[in-house]
Each structure stands twice: as C-alpha cells, then as structure tokens.
Amino acid sequence: MDPQLLTNYLGEVRELVINEIRGMVPRGPFRAILYDPMLEYPLRAAKGLRPALCVAACRAFGGRLEEVIRSAAVIELYHNAFLIHDDVEDGSALRRNEPTLHQQYGIPTAINVGDAMLAVAMRSLLENTRLLGVGKAFRIYEVIARMAMETAEGQALELDWIRRNQWDLRDADYWHLVYKKTCWYTFMAPLFVAAIVAGVSAEMLRRLRRFAIYLGVSFQIIDDVLNLEAQQTAYGKEIGGDLVEGKRTLILLHMMRTATAAERSAASRFLDRTAPPCPEESIPFLLDLIRRTGSLAYARTFATGLANKARTTLAELSSFMTPSVHLAFLESMVEYVVSRDR
Amino acid sequence: MDPQLLTNYLGEVRELVINEIRGMVPRGPFRAILYDPMLEYPLRAAKGLRPALCVAACRAFGGRLEEVIRSAAVIELYHNAFLIHDDVEDGSALRRNEPTLHQQYGIPTAINVGDAMLAVAMRSLLENTRLLGVGKAFRIYEVIARMAMETAEGQALELDWIRRNQWDLRDADYWHLVYKKTCWYTFMAPLFVAAIVAGVSAEMLRRLRRFAIYLGVSFQIIDDVLNLEAQQTAYGKEIGGDLVEGKRTLILLHMMRTATAAERSAASRFLDRTAPPCPEESIPFLLDLIRRTGSLAYARTFATGLANKARTTLAELSSFMTPSVHLAFLESMVEYVVSRDR
C-alpha cells in the first residue's frame, strides 16, 4: 500500500466535494446567519472518507465522476448535519480541533443550521433526476432516507443505554449499534449510492454490504481506540471524550466483563452519565482499568480480524472492477482503517 | 359560516391523518425509545389545520382524497418535527397543554426524534411516485424541501433578532419573517401540494399563493394576540410565552414605536433575551404598555384587513372550484382565523 495514494485521493475528492457543496449552499441575505454557519463544519480540515468511498467505488465499477459527485457531496452534507446535532446531543466541546457549532453559535442556531442542511441536501438530490434519470435518482433517495433512519435508531439506542446506565451489554449489542450508527452512514450509504449510479447487480450489492459492515465495524473500533490513545491535535476531539460522554465501546464492554466485581461497580458509577461527572477522579481510574484488563489490545485484535474479512471481500469484488487508482484507493482504505493514528 | 362545519371537517381529516401517520411510523424494537416519542406530538389534541387545508383545497379543485392524504400526513409529520426542534430552540415548557418533548425525554432524544421524523417523512414521500406518478411526486418533494428551507431561514432571522436584541424593526420585517415561518409551512406548502395533486394551472397557483400569504399573516397576527390574551387551557401554551421567548410580534413592534423613549428603553431591557429574564417584574410592565399603546387593537385591525383580502382572493379562486363542503371549509377557515379564541 502506498500511503501517498490514499492521501492524494482523499485530497482530490475533497476538493471536488467542497466545490460542489459551495454550489449547493445558497448565498444572499441569509448568508451570515444561516449559510456561513452551514459551511463551517464542511470547510474544517477533515478526511472526507464518505465522499471518497462513494466516488472510488462508483468509478471502480465503471461509473463516471460527473454522475456521482453530487450524491457524494450530499452524503458529506448529511454527515455534517448529523455531526452538528450529534455534538449538541452529546454536549461535545470540540469538533475537528475547533469549538463545536453550538459552542460557537448557541444550541438554537446549531439545531436550526442542521435542519436547514438536511433541506439543502434533500433539494440537491432532486437534481439527480436530470443527471441520472428518475429510477436511479429515486433509489438514491431511498438509500439516503434509510441511512437517516438507521442513524437515528442507533442514536436512540445509545442514548437509551446512557440514560439507564446500562453496561450488561454483549459485543453483539455493540455490533448492532455500530451497524446502525457507523456502517450505514459512513460505509453502506456511500457504497450503495456508488453502486446505484454505476448500475451494478443485486449480487454485487450484497457483497458490497458485507464489505461495508466489516470495514465499518473495524473502523469504529479503531476510532474508539484512538479516542483513548491518540494525540489531541492529530485526532481533533478531546482525548477520553468517549468516556466523558459515556459511549459504550467494545473496549469498555470488554473491560467491564473482565474487571472484578468491585472494579466493575466503581467503573459503572464513574461512567454513570445520569450522575454529575467527575472526570479528574474517574478518567485516570478508567484508563488504568482499561490498561490492566488488556481491553485496547482485545479491541485492536477484533478490528484486525474484521479488516482481514473486509480485505477478502474486496478481493472478490475486485474481479468485477477495472484495475485502477479507484480500486487501489479502496484497497488502501482497508489498510488505513487499522493502521491510522488519527 | 357554520362553525360546526369547520370543527367536523377538521376532525374528520385529523382522524384520517392520524391513521396515515400511524402507518408511516415503524414499530418493532425501537418503538419505546424512538417511535412512540415520535407519535407523542401528533397524537396530542390539535386542530390539524395543515392537513385539512391540503385535503380541502385538493378536493375543491377536483382531486381525490386517496391521492392527497399521504402528502397531507407528511406535512403534518414535518410540522410536528419542526415543533419538537422549535421547542428545544425556544426553551418552551408546554406544547398542546403537556410538557414539551425535551422536557419529557431530554434534549438529546428530542433532537434525535425530530431528525428521525424528517427521515420517516422523506421516505413516505417516496411512495407518492407509485400513487401520483413521478412528475407530481417530484414537484411535491420540491415544495416540501423549499418549505423546510424557508422555515429554517425564518427561524435563523428570528434567532438573530433575539441574539442582537434588535427592536428597530418595521411591520415589513415582521411580514418577511411570517412569510417564511408561518405562510410557507402552514399555508403555502399544504395548498401547493393540494394544487399539484389536483393538477391545476400555474395561474391558479399564483392566486393560491396570494390567498396563502393573506391568510397566513393574518393567522400569525391573531396567534400572537391570543398568546397574550387567551385562557391557558384553551390555548395550550404558556400565556405571555412569546414575551418570555422574545418573539418579535406586530404587537410589540407597534408598542415599541408608539411608546415614549423611556418606556421603549425599559421594554427593550425587559425583552432582552441575552440577559437573564425576570418575568415577575417584566411581564406586568409589558402587558400594561401593550394595553396603553393600543397595540392589540392595532394588530387585530391589521389581521382583519388581511383576512378580507384572503376572502376576496378565495372568492376569485372559487369560480374554478366545485361548490362543496371542501370549498365551504376553506371559506370557513378565513372566518375562523380572525374569530378564533384559541
């Protein structure tokens, strides 16, 4: 794998997507109070994985850039709208190394900007009709609507666990959550949209779905690991922020079932987000318990196993793709997911 | 006008719409944490003006009930999603005589339920393709997307005025806000969707637009009046809640420009939502100033003038409609808007 290829590919798609998003977002009298804040997250330094996956898969299947770029940009816009609402819901302070939108503009404006982004995205998808014809445009709509519902269901599940301070969860519960919250909107939706634009078979869609799930769960596990390990500047969010927010990660589930009863009870009290947090005391305790139970290593091994399955599935898929920089990018994504440090 | 006709018509459409909404909202494992909260606002006692307007206009133009009911229900679902987010943004305590959704479930769940409702609404609109064909289904999508953007722009404008404690506003500024926040989503979108389903001419759409604007602004002014005058139980929101939220109403704009400089300065301080509110002191002062400046009477006269224009416009439109209970309902809506006490 050539790491430069991945970086270059992401950079090139990102430039196209930002250009597209600028074209989608209105200007005029509401610019300062609505549309500039709408561009705030999309313009912050970000990898742009979703649109790059969408463009690469479409082109690897023989689709054309100009047919897919609008949909890729819509997915990125949706993503950023969800991030805004998510940051409000989680009470996050930082996003991409800068204050979250609600920190900058207040919660009311942040919610409203997110809603307006969904409307802009919805309107922009209408233009696919002219570009792709009605059939494909509608199937893309269906994927986006499904993605929005899966994401909301995942979010509801996570909020419910946090509200009830529920920790007797299995790895399968984590998988279920990540399938909805990460796989659908970071991997399945971009890849399905790509496949629809390129016009691939139902059989191919089933394989893509498997690829998206393996890669997505693996990606999320590593994301959870990095949240605990990474350097703040490189990662762009608060270190240990997942602990503060009470996120159920594979790491914590492993820690909980491996710890002693006394440790488990202390950890559960520290992680209870219905009680006032005391990060000064709890975070060192939790980080130490995570280390002693080998939970980070457990999670990394789990993620590596899934990445291997993703690699095998992509190898099967690739026999239906043209060898190209686009396929090479997809292959390098699999390596990146487990080897990244941010 | 027969007041019973209005009540009966609203009641009948509401029953159909609730039935339709129940069919649109999924069941299954996410019911308790996502889909029951989603039904909370739609099932609370409400008039259901939007779907009734949509159904009545469609049928008055010769469209069929089964062609329009899904779209009418989608509009109602959108409305309820906006209400949830709006209540969070405004910090409202009551909605339809019960606690707001974020009071019941917390802000994170309320935001997420609203987002999920938008996704359900979006998916439900896709089914219009089978029912109405692609052309009409897409034009309806365009109307709904436009409605969502206009509403967000209106909300952004209002939040901006509140943030800057801006009171040097003209009646035309109020009109501009109400055009976006009320006319588009309570009147124009339902009537446009009705017209698209019924397949009326562009000329007819222009007249409907005028009707919707006259009726919508008149409706909002009376809503503002009732917020200050009405009995709590009948009205369903906190009395004077608009004062607490800092809403710019025609009443307050008139009060501000009619009051003495000293009164204006005191009122502006009391209405400043960037400072901590002191409702015990400020509300009696503001209510008295509103009374002394004759601002409620000014607003009522303004609303009555617009309702007269709405009546004239509907009379012109009605020559293209079949005389029916549906037309009679539209006529009675005009009377209702200015004569209602809740």
XYZ file of C-alpha atoms in Angstrom, chain A residues 57-64 67-68 132 135-136 139-140 191-205 208 320:
32
model
C -16.494 2.641 -5.688
C -18.574 4.222 -8.430
C -15.565 4.719 -10.682
C -14.111 1.299 -9.874
C -17.435 -0.155 -11.091
C -17.142 1.882 -14.281
C -19.373 4.836 -13.331
C -18.420 8.391 -14.234
C -22.632 11.232 -12.357
C -21.667 10.584 -8.748
C -29.263 10.024 -13.689
C -35.126 5.378 -11.466
C -31.610 5.824 -10.127
C -33.126 4.576 -5.445
C -30.525 7.029 -4.167
C -21.063 2.436 -1.366
C -24.736 1.737 -2.186
C -25.112 5.124 -3.833
C -21.960 4.448 -5.832
C -23.306 1.065 -6.914
C -26.677 2.528 -7.950
C -25.016 5.227 -10.041
C -22.731 2.662 -11.677
C -25.672 0.293 -12.199
C -24.281 -2.900 -10.629
C -26.194 -6.117 -9.940
C -28.074 -7.097 -6.778
C -25.459 -9.783 -6.115
C -22.748 -7.133 -6.170
C -24.776 -5.016 -3.741
C -20.652 -4.531 -1.035
C -15.777 -7.234 -11.234
